[in-house]
Amino acid sequence: AVVSTQSTGSNPRAHQWCKLTSVCKKLVGVEYLKAACPTCDNIRCPEGQECKMVEDLPQCAVRIPGGCEVDKCGEGECVEDGADYECLCKTGFKFNGETCEDSG
């Protein structure tokens, strides 16, 4: 069965419901969602969102970019810590909280 998501209304926090092309069993509510979409594997979320498991159900949520998606370090290596980052700067440079700057 093919699974897709469809937003309910205009509320961006609304649950993303899974829809099967054929009905296998008569399940309702949470039981149906768990049977139809037990994981994020077949979930396709709208652009800018990613699937996350919330209370054992897959849901689309706003994607938070990683700290090193845009390398702001310049003369150094970006080390990601979730949405944050720090720079391991080359010799002669220091991390100023945003980028590597010349320490001379």
PDB file of N, CA and C in Angstrom:
ATOM      1  N   ALA A   1       0.836  -1.183   0.000  1.00  0.00           N
ATOM      2  CA  ALA A   1       0.000   0.000   0.000  1.00  0.00           C
ATOM      3  C   ALA A   1       0.873   1.236   0.000  1.00  0.00           C
ATOM      4  N   VAL A   2       0.455   2.245  -0.712  1.00  0.00           N
ATOM      5  CA  VAL A   2       1.196   3.502  -0.782  1.00  0.00           C
ATOM      6  C   VAL A   2       0.720   4.402   0.342  1.00  0.00           C
ATOM      7  N   VAL A   3       1.643   5.055   0.998  1.00  0.00           N
ATOM      8  CA  VAL A   3       1.312   5.916   2.128  1.00  0.00           C
ATOM      9  C   VAL A   3       1.692   7.340   1.784  1.00  0.00           C
ATOM     10  N   SER A   4       0.826   8.279   2.090  1.00  0.00           N
ATOM     11  CA  SER A   4       1.155   9.686   1.886  1.00  0.00           C
ATOM     12  C   SER A   4       0.630  10.475   3.075  1.00  0.00           C
ATOM     13  N   THR A   5       1.080  11.718   3.201  1.00  0.00           N
ATOM     14  CA  THR A   5       0.587  12.545   4.305  1.00  0.00           C
ATOM     15  C   THR A   5      -0.283  13.644   3.740  1.00  0.00           C
ATOM     16  N   GLN A   6      -1.141  14.114   4.583  1.00  0.00           N
ATOM     17  CA  GLN A   6      -2.035  15.180   4.166  1.00  0.00           C
ATOM     18  C   GLN A   6      -2.324  16.011   5.405  1.00  0.00           C
ATOM     19  N   SER A   7      -2.152  17.305   5.300  1.00  0.00           N
ATOM     20  CA  SER A   7      -2.353  18.184   6.440  1.00  0.00           C
ATOM     21  C   SER A   7      -3.839  18.336   6.707  1.00  0.00           C
ATOM     22  N   THR A   8      -4.185  18.448   7.983  1.00  0.00           N
ATOM     23  CA  THR A   8      -5.582  18.652   8.337  1.00  0.00           C
ATOM     24  C   THR A   8      -5.780  20.130   8.618  1.00  0.00           C
ATOM     25  N   GLY A   9      -6.383  20.842   7.687  1.00  0.00           N
ATOM     26  CA  GLY A   9      -6.649  22.262   7.884  1.00  0.00           C
ATOM     27  C   GLY A   9      -5.411  23.100   7.656  1.00  0.00           C
ATOM     28  N   SER A  10      -5.461  24.343   8.112  1.00  0.00           N
ATOM     29  CA  SER A  10      -4.349  25.255   7.880  1.00  0.00           C
ATOM     30  C   SER A  10      -3.430  25.361   9.088  1.00  0.00           C
ATOM     31  N   ASN A  11      -3.710  24.614  10.134  1.00  0.00           N
ATOM     32  CA  ASN A  11      -2.879  24.647  11.330  1.00  0.00           C
ATOM     33  C   ASN A  11      -1.580  23.891  11.063  1.00  0.00           C
ATOM     34  N   PRO A  12      -0.412  24.585  11.088  1.00  0.00           N
ATOM     35  CA  PRO A  12       0.855  23.899  10.798  1.00  0.00           C
ATOM     36  C   PRO A  12       1.204  22.838  11.840  1.00  0.00           C
ATOM     37  N   ARG A  13       0.610  22.917  13.034  1.00  0.00           N
ATOM     38  CA  ARG A  13       0.883  21.917  14.062  1.00  0.00           C
ATOM     39  C   ARG A  13      -0.102  20.749  14.004  1.00  0.00           C
ATOM     40  N   ALA A  14      -1.017  20.796  13.061  1.00  0.00           N
ATOM     41  CA  ALA A  14      -2.013  19.725  12.961  1.00  0.00           C
ATOM     42  C   ALA A  14      -1.317  18.407  12.674  1.00  0.00           C
ATOM     43  N   HIS A  15      -1.926  17.324  13.121  1.00  0.00           N
ATOM     44  CA  HIS A  15      -1.361  16.004  12.867  1.00  0.00           C
ATOM     45  C   HIS A  15      -1.285  15.752  11.373  1.00  0.00           C
ATOM     46  N   GLN A  16      -0.251  15.079  10.954  1.00  0.00           N
ATOM     47  CA  GLN A  16      -0.118  14.671   9.563  1.00  0.00           C
ATOM     48  C   GLN A  16      -0.672  13.256   9.485  1.00  0.00           C
ATOM     49  N   TRP A  17      -1.764  13.078   8.805  1.00  0.00           N
ATOM     50  CA  TRP A  17      -2.436  11.784   8.763  1.00  0.00           C
ATOM     51  C   TRP A  17      -1.915  10.964   7.599  1.00  0.00           C
ATOM     52  N   CYS A  18      -1.787   9.675   7.828  1.00  0.00           N
ATOM     53  CA  CYS A  18      -1.371   8.751   6.784  1.00  0.00           C
ATOM     54  C   CYS A  18      -2.617   8.219   6.105  1.00  0.00           C
ATOM     55  N   LYS A  19      -2.504   7.976   4.808  1.00  0.00           N
ATOM     56  CA  LYS A  19      -3.659   7.516   4.068  1.00  0.00           C
ATOM     57  C   LYS A  19      -3.236   6.308   3.229  1.00  0.00           C
ATOM     58  N   LEU A  20      -3.916   5.198   3.370  1.00  0.00           N
ATOM     59  CA  LEU A  20      -3.616   4.008   2.585  1.00  0.00           C
ATOM     60  C   LEU A  20      -4.479   4.006   1.324  1.00  0.00           C
ATOM     61  N   THR A  21      -3.919   3.439   0.245  1.00  0.00           N
ATOM     62  CA  THR A  21      -4.690   3.372  -0.994  1.00  0.00           C
ATOM     63  C   THR A  21      -5.743   2.285  -0.924  1.00  0.00           C
ATOM     64  N   SER A  22      -5.557   1.307  -0.052  1.00  0.00           N
ATOM     65  CA  SER A  22      -6.587   0.288   0.143  1.00  0.00           C
ATOM     66  C   SER A  22      -6.766   0.072   1.636  1.00  0.00           C
ATOM     67  N   VAL A  23      -7.967  -0.203   2.040  1.00  0.00           N
ATOM     68  CA  VAL A  23      -8.252  -0.398   3.455  1.00  0.00           C
ATOM     69  C   VAL A  23      -8.030  -1.867   3.790  1.00  0.00           C
ATOM     70  N   CYS A  24      -7.150  -2.105   4.765  1.00  0.00           N
ATOM     71  CA  CYS A  24      -6.822  -3.480   5.145  1.00  0.00           C
ATOM     72  C   CYS A  24      -7.698  -3.961   6.290  1.00  0.00           C
ATOM     73  N   LYS A  25      -7.878  -3.119   7.309  1.00  0.00           N
ATOM     74  CA  LYS A  25      -8.656  -3.488   8.489  1.00  0.00           C
ATOM     75  C   LYS A  25      -9.485  -2.291   8.900  1.00  0.00           C
ATOM     76  N   LYS A  26     -10.473  -2.535   9.690  1.00  0.00           N
ATOM     77  CA  LYS A  26     -11.261  -1.426  10.224  1.00  0.00           C
ATOM     78  C   LYS A  26     -10.648  -1.004  11.549  1.00  0.00           C
ATOM     79  N   LEU A  27      -9.733  -0.072  11.472  1.00  0.00           N
ATOM     80  CA  LEU A  27      -9.096   0.491  12.660  1.00  0.00           C
ATOM     81  C   LEU A  27      -9.429   1.966  12.699  1.00  0.00           C
ATOM     82  N   VAL A  28      -9.467   2.516  13.897  1.00  0.00           N
ATOM     83  CA  VAL A  28      -9.775   3.938  14.012  1.00  0.00           C
ATOM     84  C   VAL A  28      -8.721   4.631  14.858  1.00  0.00           C
ATOM     85  N   GLY A  29      -8.617   5.929  14.666  1.00  0.00           N
ATOM     86  CA  GLY A  29      -7.757   6.773  15.489  1.00  0.00           C
ATOM     87  C   GLY A  29      -6.314   6.322  15.530  1.00  0.00           C
ATOM     88  N   VAL A  30      -5.760   6.262  16.731  1.00  0.00           N
ATOM     89  CA  VAL A  30      -4.354   5.933  16.943  1.00  0.00           C
ATOM     90  C   VAL A  30      -4.028   4.537  16.433  1.00  0.00           C
ATOM     91  N   GLU A  31      -4.946   3.583  16.624  1.00  0.00           N
ATOM     92  CA  GLU A  31      -4.700   2.215  16.139  1.00  0.00           C
ATOM     93  C   GLU A  31      -4.519   2.206  14.630  1.00  0.00           C
ATOM     94  N   TYR A  32      -5.326   2.979  13.918  1.00  0.00           N
ATOM     95  CA  TYR A  32      -5.221   3.054  12.462  1.00  0.00           C
ATOM     96  C   TYR A  32      -3.882   3.659  12.063  1.00  0.00           C
ATOM     97  N   LEU A  33      -3.510   4.748  12.705  1.00  0.00           N
ATOM     98  CA  LEU A  33      -2.247   5.407  12.369  1.00  0.00           C
ATOM     99  C   LEU A  33      -1.062   4.493  12.614  1.00  0.00           C
ATOM    100  N   LYS A  34      -1.071   3.772  13.733  1.00  0.00           N
ATOM    101  CA  LYS A  34       0.034   2.856  14.032  1.00  0.00           C
ATOM    102  C   LYS A  34       0.110   1.738  12.998  1.00  0.00           C
ATOM    103  N   ALA A  35      -1.036   1.250  12.542  1.00  0.00           N
ATOM    104  CA  ALA A  35      -1.050   0.182  11.548  1.00  0.00           C
ATOM    105  C   ALA A  35      -0.653   0.714  10.167  1.00  0.00           C
ATOM    106  N   ALA A  36      -1.136   1.893   9.826  1.00  0.00           N
ATOM    107  CA  ALA A  36      -0.880   2.456   8.500  1.00  0.00           C
ATOM    108  C   ALA A  36       0.543   2.986   8.373  1.00  0.00           C
ATOM    109  N   CYS A  37       1.038   3.594   9.411  1.00  0.00           N
ATOM    110  CA  CYS A  37       2.342   4.251   9.367  1.00  0.00           C
ATOM    111  C   CYS A  37       3.106   3.990  10.663  1.00  0.00           C
ATOM    112  N   PRO A  38       3.645   2.791  10.833  1.00  0.00           N
ATOM    113  CA  PRO A  38       4.315   2.487  12.091  1.00  0.00           C
ATOM    114  C   PRO A  38       5.663   3.183  12.258  1.00  0.00           C
ATOM    115  N   THR A  39       6.261   3.643  11.158  1.00  0.00           N
ATOM    116  CA  THR A  39       7.567   4.320  11.226  1.00  0.00           C
ATOM    117  C   THR A  39       7.560   5.510  10.278  1.00  0.00           C
ATOM    118  N   CYS A  40       8.653   6.244  10.259  1.00  0.00           N
ATOM    119  CA  CYS A  40       8.807   7.382   9.354  1.00  0.00           C
ATOM    120  C   CYS A  40       9.278   6.949   7.960  1.00  0.00           C
ATOM    121  N   ASP A  41       9.531   5.635   7.763  1.00  0.00           N
ATOM    122  CA  ASP A  41      10.117   5.161   6.505  1.00  0.00           C
ATOM    123  C   ASP A  41       9.353   5.590   5.257  1.00  0.00           C
ATOM    124  N   ASN A  42       8.033   5.510   5.280  1.00  0.00           N
ATOM    125  CA  ASN A  42       7.244   5.809   4.083  1.00  0.00           C
ATOM    126  C   ASN A  42       6.534   7.156   4.147  1.00  0.00           C
ATOM    127  N   ILE A  43       6.930   7.982   5.080  1.00  0.00           N
ATOM    128  CA  ILE A  43       6.293   9.289   5.246  1.00  0.00           C
ATOM    129  C   ILE A  43       7.028  10.309   4.393  1.00  0.00           C
ATOM    130  N   ARG A  44       6.278  11.085   3.648  1.00  0.00           N
ATOM    131  CA  ARG A  44       6.861  12.192   2.884  1.00  0.00           C
ATOM    132  C   ARG A  44       6.264  13.475   3.444  1.00  0.00           C
ATOM    133  N   CYS A  45       7.108  14.276   4.061  1.00  0.00           N
ATOM    134  CA  CYS A  45       6.639  15.516   4.677  1.00  0.00           C
ATOM    135  C   CYS A  45       6.784  16.665   3.693  1.00  0.00           C
ATOM    136  N   PRO A  46       6.019  17.738   3.898  1.00  0.00           N
ATOM    137  CA  PRO A  46       6.157  18.924   3.050  1.00  0.00           C
ATOM    138  C   PRO A  46       7.570  19.499   3.150  1.00  0.00           C
ATOM    139  N   GLU A  47       7.958  20.280   2.164  1.00  0.00           N
ATOM    140  CA  GLU A  47       9.292  20.888   2.152  1.00  0.00           C
ATOM    141  C   GLU A  47       9.504  21.717   3.419  1.00  0.00           C
ATOM    142  N   GLY A  48      10.687  21.585   4.006  1.00  0.00           N
ATOM    143  CA  GLY A  48      11.003  22.318   5.228  1.00  0.00           C
ATOM    144  C   GLY A  48      10.587  21.586   6.490  1.00  0.00           C
ATOM    145  N   GLN A  49      10.026  20.378   6.323  1.00  0.00           N
ATOM    146  CA  GLN A  49       9.629  19.579   7.476  1.00  0.00           C
ATOM    147  C   GLN A  49      10.280  18.208   7.376  1.00  0.00           C
ATOM    148  N   GLU A  50      10.366  17.519   8.519  1.00  0.00           N
ATOM    149  CA  GLU A  50      10.895  16.164   8.546  1.00  0.00           C
ATOM    150  C   GLU A  50      10.028  15.321   9.462  1.00  0.00           C
ATOM    151  N   CYS A  51      10.056  14.029   9.233  1.00  0.00           N
ATOM    152  CA  CYS A  51       9.252  13.120  10.044  1.00  0.00           C
ATOM    153  C   CYS A  51       9.989  12.794  11.336  1.00  0.00           C
ATOM    154  N   LYS A  52       9.262  12.855  12.440  1.00  0.00           N
ATOM    155  CA  LYS A  52       9.793  12.484  13.753  1.00  0.00           C
ATOM    156  C   LYS A  52       8.756  11.601  14.431  1.00  0.00           C
ATOM    157  N   MET A  53       9.242  10.672  15.234  1.00  0.00           N
ATOM    158  CA  MET A  53       8.331   9.813  16.000  1.00  0.00           C
ATOM    159  C   MET A  53       7.935  10.540  17.283  1.00  0.00           C
ATOM    160  N   VAL A  54       6.649  10.748  17.462  1.00  0.00           N
ATOM    161  CA  VAL A  54       6.112  11.396  18.663  1.00  0.00           C
ATOM    162  C   VAL A  54       5.076  10.459  19.255  1.00  0.00           C
ATOM    163  N   GLU A  55       5.347   9.983  20.475  1.00  0.00           N
ATOM    164  CA  GLU A  55       4.462   9.035  21.148  1.00  0.00           C
ATOM    165  C   GLU A  55       4.144   7.839  20.255  1.00  0.00           C
ATOM    166  N   ASP A  56       5.196   7.255  19.650  1.00  0.00           N
ATOM    167  CA  ASP A  56       5.103   6.076  18.777  1.00  0.00           C
ATOM    168  C   ASP A  56       4.328   6.305  17.488  1.00  0.00           C
ATOM    169  N   LEU A  57       4.106   7.552  17.122  1.00  0.00           N
ATOM    170  CA  LEU A  57       3.423   7.862  15.861  1.00  0.00           C
ATOM    171  C   LEU A  57       4.306   8.799  15.033  1.00  0.00           C
ATOM    172  N   PRO A  58       4.406   8.553  13.721  1.00  0.00           N
ATOM    173  CA  PRO A  58       5.177   9.466  12.882  1.00  0.00           C
ATOM    174  C   PRO A  58       4.405  10.761  12.654  1.00  0.00           C
ATOM    175  N   GLN A  59       5.106  11.891  12.795  1.00  0.00           N
ATOM    176  CA  GLN A  59       4.482  13.186  12.561  1.00  0.00           C
ATOM    177  C   GLN A  59       5.477  14.082  11.853  1.00  0.00           C
ATOM    178  N   CYS A  60       4.972  14.940  10.981  1.00  0.00           N
ATOM    179  CA  CYS A  60       5.823  15.914  10.308  1.00  0.00           C
ATOM    180  C   CYS A  60       5.979  17.131  11.210  1.00  0.00           C
ATOM    181  N   ALA A  61       7.229  17.561  11.348  1.00  0.00           N
ATOM    182  CA  ALA A  61       7.518  18.726  12.184  1.00  0.00           C
ATOM    183  C   ALA A  61       8.496  19.615  11.430  1.00  0.00           C
ATOM    184  N   VAL A  62       8.517  20.882  11.781  1.00  0.00           N
ATOM    185  CA  VAL A  62       9.427  21.822  11.144  1.00  0.00           C
ATOM    186  C   VAL A  62      10.856  21.350  11.353  1.00  0.00           C
ATOM    187  N   ARG A  63      11.617  21.297  10.272  1.00  0.00           N
ATOM    188  CA  ARG A  63      12.989  20.827  10.317  1.00  0.00           C
ATOM    189  C   ARG A  63      13.890  21.918  10.869  1.00  0.00           C
ATOM    190  N   ILE A  64      14.689  21.568  11.879  1.00  0.00           N
ATOM    191  CA  ILE A  64      15.655  22.501  12.452  1.00  0.00           C
ATOM    192  C   ILE A  64      17.004  22.186  11.832  1.00  0.00           C
ATOM    193  N   PRO A  65      17.557  23.119  11.062  1.00  0.00           N
ATOM    194  CA  PRO A  65      18.827  22.824  10.388  1.00  0.00           C
ATOM    195  C   PRO A  65      19.970  22.648  11.377  1.00  0.00           C
ATOM    196  N   GLY A  66      20.907  21.799  11.016  1.00  0.00           N
ATOM    197  CA  GLY A  66      22.096  21.590  11.836  1.00  0.00           C
ATOM    198  C   GLY A  66      22.990  22.814  11.801  1.00  0.00           C
ATOM    199  N   GLY A  67      23.800  22.967  12.816  1.00  0.00           N
ATOM    200  CA  GLY A  67      24.650  24.142  12.941  1.00  0.00           C
ATOM    201  C   GLY A  67      25.680  24.291  11.842  1.00  0.00           C
ATOM    202  N   CYS A  68      26.095  23.184  11.222  1.00  0.00           N
ATOM    203  CA  CYS A  68      27.134  23.251  10.192  1.00  0.00           C
ATOM    204  C   CYS A  68      26.589  23.156   8.777  1.00  0.00           C
ATOM    205  N   GLU A  69      25.264  23.230   8.603  1.00  0.00           N
ATOM    206  CA  GLU A  69      24.726  23.166   7.244  1.00  0.00           C
ATOM    207  C   GLU A  69      25.276  24.304   6.402  1.00  0.00           C
ATOM    208  N   VAL A  70      25.399  25.472   7.007  1.00  0.00           N
ATOM    209  CA  VAL A  70      26.084  26.581   6.364  1.00  0.00           C
ATOM    210  C   VAL A  70      27.361  26.775   7.169  1.00  0.00           C
ATOM    211  N   ASP A  71      28.499  26.514   6.536  1.00  0.00           N
ATOM    212  CA  ASP A  71      29.781  26.598   7.242  1.00  0.00           C
ATOM    213  C   ASP A  71      30.161  28.059   7.417  1.00  0.00           C
ATOM    214  N   LYS A  72      30.104  28.520   8.648  1.00  0.00           N
ATOM    215  CA  LYS A  72      30.396  29.915   8.963  1.00  0.00           C
ATOM    216  C   LYS A  72      31.795  30.079   9.530  1.00  0.00           C
ATOM    217  N   CYS A  73      32.571  28.982   9.598  1.00  0.00           N
ATOM    218  CA  CYS A  73      33.842  29.013  10.307  1.00  0.00           C
ATOM    219  C   CYS A  73      34.975  29.685   9.530  1.00  0.00           C
ATOM    220  N   GLY A  74      34.905  29.664   8.219  1.00  0.00           N
ATOM    221  CA  GLY A  74      36.001  30.267   7.451  1.00  0.00           C
ATOM    222  C   GLY A  74      37.284  29.473   7.621  1.00  0.00           C
ATOM    223  N   GLU A  75      38.244  30.020   8.375  1.00  0.00           N
ATOM    224  CA  GLU A  75      39.556  29.379   8.572  1.00  0.00           C
ATOM    225  C   GLU A  75      39.500  28.380   9.725  1.00  0.00           C
ATOM    226  N   GLY A  76      38.650  27.377   9.580  1.00  0.00           N
ATOM    227  CA  GLY A  76      38.539  26.363  10.622  1.00  0.00           C
ATOM    228  C   GLY A  76      37.550  25.300  10.222  1.00  0.00           C
ATOM    229  N   GLU A  77      37.400  24.316  11.111  1.00  0.00           N
ATOM    230  CA  GLU A  77      36.491  23.205  10.854  1.00  0.00           C
ATOM    231  C   GLU A  77      35.259  23.356  11.727  1.00  0.00           C
ATOM    232  N   CYS A  78      34.089  23.233  11.116  1.00  0.00           N
ATOM    233  CA  CYS A  78      32.829  23.354  11.842  1.00  0.00           C
ATOM    234  C   CYS A  78      32.529  22.041  12.559  1.00  0.00           C
ATOM    235  N   VAL A  79      32.191  22.122  13.847  1.00  0.00           N
ATOM    236  CA  VAL A  79      31.805  20.961  14.637  1.00  0.00           C
ATOM    237  C   VAL A  79      30.368  21.183  15.096  1.00  0.00           C
ATOM    238  N   GLU A  80      29.464  20.314  14.606  1.00  0.00           N
ATOM    239  CA  GLU A  80      28.038  20.491  14.854  1.00  0.00           C
ATOM    240  C   GLU A  80      27.631  19.943  16.215  1.00  0.00           C
ATOM    241  N   ASP A  81      26.753  20.679  16.883  1.00  0.00           N
ATOM    242  CA  ASP A  81      26.160  20.246  18.143  1.00  0.00           C
ATOM    243  C   ASP A  81      24.669  20.540  18.042  1.00  0.00           C
ATOM    244  N   GLY A  82      23.936  19.664  17.341  1.00  0.00           N
ATOM    245  CA  GLY A  82      22.516  19.907  17.093  1.00  0.00           C
ATOM    246  C   GLY A  82      22.369  21.131  16.208  1.00  0.00           C
ATOM    247  N   ALA A  83      21.567  22.094  16.639  1.00  0.00           N
ATOM    248  CA  ALA A  83      21.374  23.317  15.868  1.00  0.00           C
ATOM    249  C   ALA A  83      22.511  24.300  16.117  1.00  0.00           C
ATOM    250  N   ASP A  84      23.367  24.016  17.101  1.00  0.00           N
ATOM    251  CA  ASP A  84      24.496  24.890  17.413  1.00  0.00           C
ATOM    252  C   ASP A  84      25.766  24.360  16.759  1.00  0.00           C
ATOM    253  N   TYR A  85      26.824  25.110  16.842  1.00  0.00           N
ATOM    254  CA  TYR A  85      28.102  24.701  16.285  1.00  0.00           C
ATOM    255  C   TYR A  85      29.225  25.444  16.993  1.00  0.00           C
ATOM    256  N   GLU A  86      30.436  24.942  16.815  1.00  0.00           N
ATOM    257  CA  GLU A  86      31.615  25.702  17.192  1.00  0.00           C
ATOM    258  C   GLU A  86      32.667  25.429  16.136  1.00  0.00           C
ATOM    259  N   CYS A  87      33.675  26.269  16.075  1.00  0.00           N
ATOM    260  CA  CYS A  87      34.699  26.153  15.054  1.00  0.00           C
ATOM    261  C   CYS A  87      36.021  25.760  15.697  1.00  0.00           C
ATOM    262  N   LEU A  88      36.659  24.746  15.125  1.00  0.00           N
ATOM    263  CA  LEU A  88      38.024  24.402  15.508  1.00  0.00           C
ATOM    264  C   LEU A  88      38.912  25.160  14.527  1.00  0.00           C
ATOM    265  N   CYS A  89      39.462  26.263  14.995  1.00  0.00           N
ATOM    266  CA  CYS A  89      40.164  27.189  14.109  1.00  0.00           C
ATOM    267  C   CYS A  89      41.604  26.758  13.835  1.00  0.00           C
ATOM    268  N   LYS A  90      42.070  27.136  12.644  1.00  0.00           N
ATOM    269  CA  LYS A  90      43.455  26.874  12.261  1.00  0.00           C
ATOM    270  C   LYS A  90      44.385  27.726  13.112  1.00  0.00           C
ATOM    271  N   THR A  91      45.654  27.346  13.154  1.00  0.00           N
ATOM    272  CA  THR A  91      46.655  28.092  13.902  1.00  0.00           C
ATOM    273  C   THR A  91      46.647  29.553  13.462  1.00  0.00           C
ATOM    274  N   GLY A  92      46.664  30.455  14.429  1.00  0.00           N
ATOM    275  CA  GLY A  92      46.658  31.886  14.137  1.00  0.00           C
ATOM    276  C   GLY A  92      45.264  32.483  14.091  1.00  0.00           C
ATOM    277  N   PHE A  93      44.239  31.643  14.299  1.00  0.00           N
ATOM    278  CA  PHE A  93      42.854  32.114  14.305  1.00  0.00           C
ATOM    279  C   PHE A  93      42.186  31.659  15.594  1.00  0.00           C
ATOM    280  N   LYS A  94      41.157  32.407  16.017  1.00  0.00           N
ATOM    281  CA  LYS A  94      40.407  32.012  17.214  1.00  0.00           C
ATOM    282  C   LYS A  94      38.914  32.130  16.927  1.00  0.00           C
ATOM    283  N   PHE A  95      38.145  31.287  17.616  1.00  0.00           N
ATOM    284  CA  PHE A  95      36.693  31.282  17.463  1.00  0.00           C
ATOM    285  C   PHE A  95      36.107  32.422  18.282  1.00  0.00           C
ATOM    286  N   ASN A  96      35.362  33.307  17.637  1.00  0.00           N
ATOM    287  CA  ASN A  96      34.786  34.457  18.347  1.00  0.00           C
ATOM    288  C   ASN A  96      33.308  34.256  18.695  1.00  0.00           C
ATOM    289  N   GLY A  97      32.847  32.998  18.619  1.00  0.00           N
ATOM    290  CA  GLY A  97      31.444  32.702  18.903  1.00  0.00           C
ATOM    291  C   GLY A  97      30.616  32.601  17.636  1.00  0.00           C
ATOM    292  N   GLU A  98      31.210  33.042  16.513  1.00  0.00           N
ATOM    293  CA  GLU A  98      30.488  32.995  15.238  1.00  0.00           C
ATOM    294  C   GLU A  98      31.361  32.429  14.126  1.00  0.00           C
ATOM    295  N   THR A  99      32.622  32.866  14.066  1.00  0.00           N
ATOM    296  CA  THR A  99      33.520  32.439  13.008  1.00  0.00           C
ATOM    297  C   THR A  99      34.959  32.435  13.533  1.00  0.00           C
ATOM    298  N   CYS A 100      35.885  31.983  12.708  1.00  0.00           N
ATOM    299  CA  CYS A 100      37.308  32.046  13.059  1.00  0.00           C
ATOM    300  C   CYS A 100      37.855  33.396  12.603  1.00  0.00           C
ATOM    301  N   GLU A 101      38.445  34.122  13.547  1.00  0.00           N
ATOM    302  CA  GLU A 101      39.021  35.420  13.180  1.00  0.00           C
ATOM    303  C   GLU A 101      40.518  35.406  13.457  1.00  0.00           C
ATOM    304  N   ASP A 102      41.218  36.233  12.734  1.00  0.00           N
ATOM    305  CA  ASP A 102      42.673  36.326  12.872  1.00  0.00           C
ATOM    306  C   ASP A 102      42.996  36.785  14.295  1.00  0.00           C
ATOM    307  N   SER A 103      43.801  36.002  14.992  1.00  0.00           N
ATOM    308  CA  SER A 103      44.106  36.356  16.388  1.00  0.00           C
ATOM    309  C   SER A 103      45.353  37.238  16.472  1.00  0.00           C
ATOM    310  N   GLY A 104      45.911  37.613  15.332  1.00  0.00           N
ATOM    311  CA  GLY A 104      47.119  38.456  15.321  1.00  0.00           C
ATOM    312  C   GLY A 104      46.777  39.855  15.456  1.00  0.00           C
TER     313      GLY A 104
END
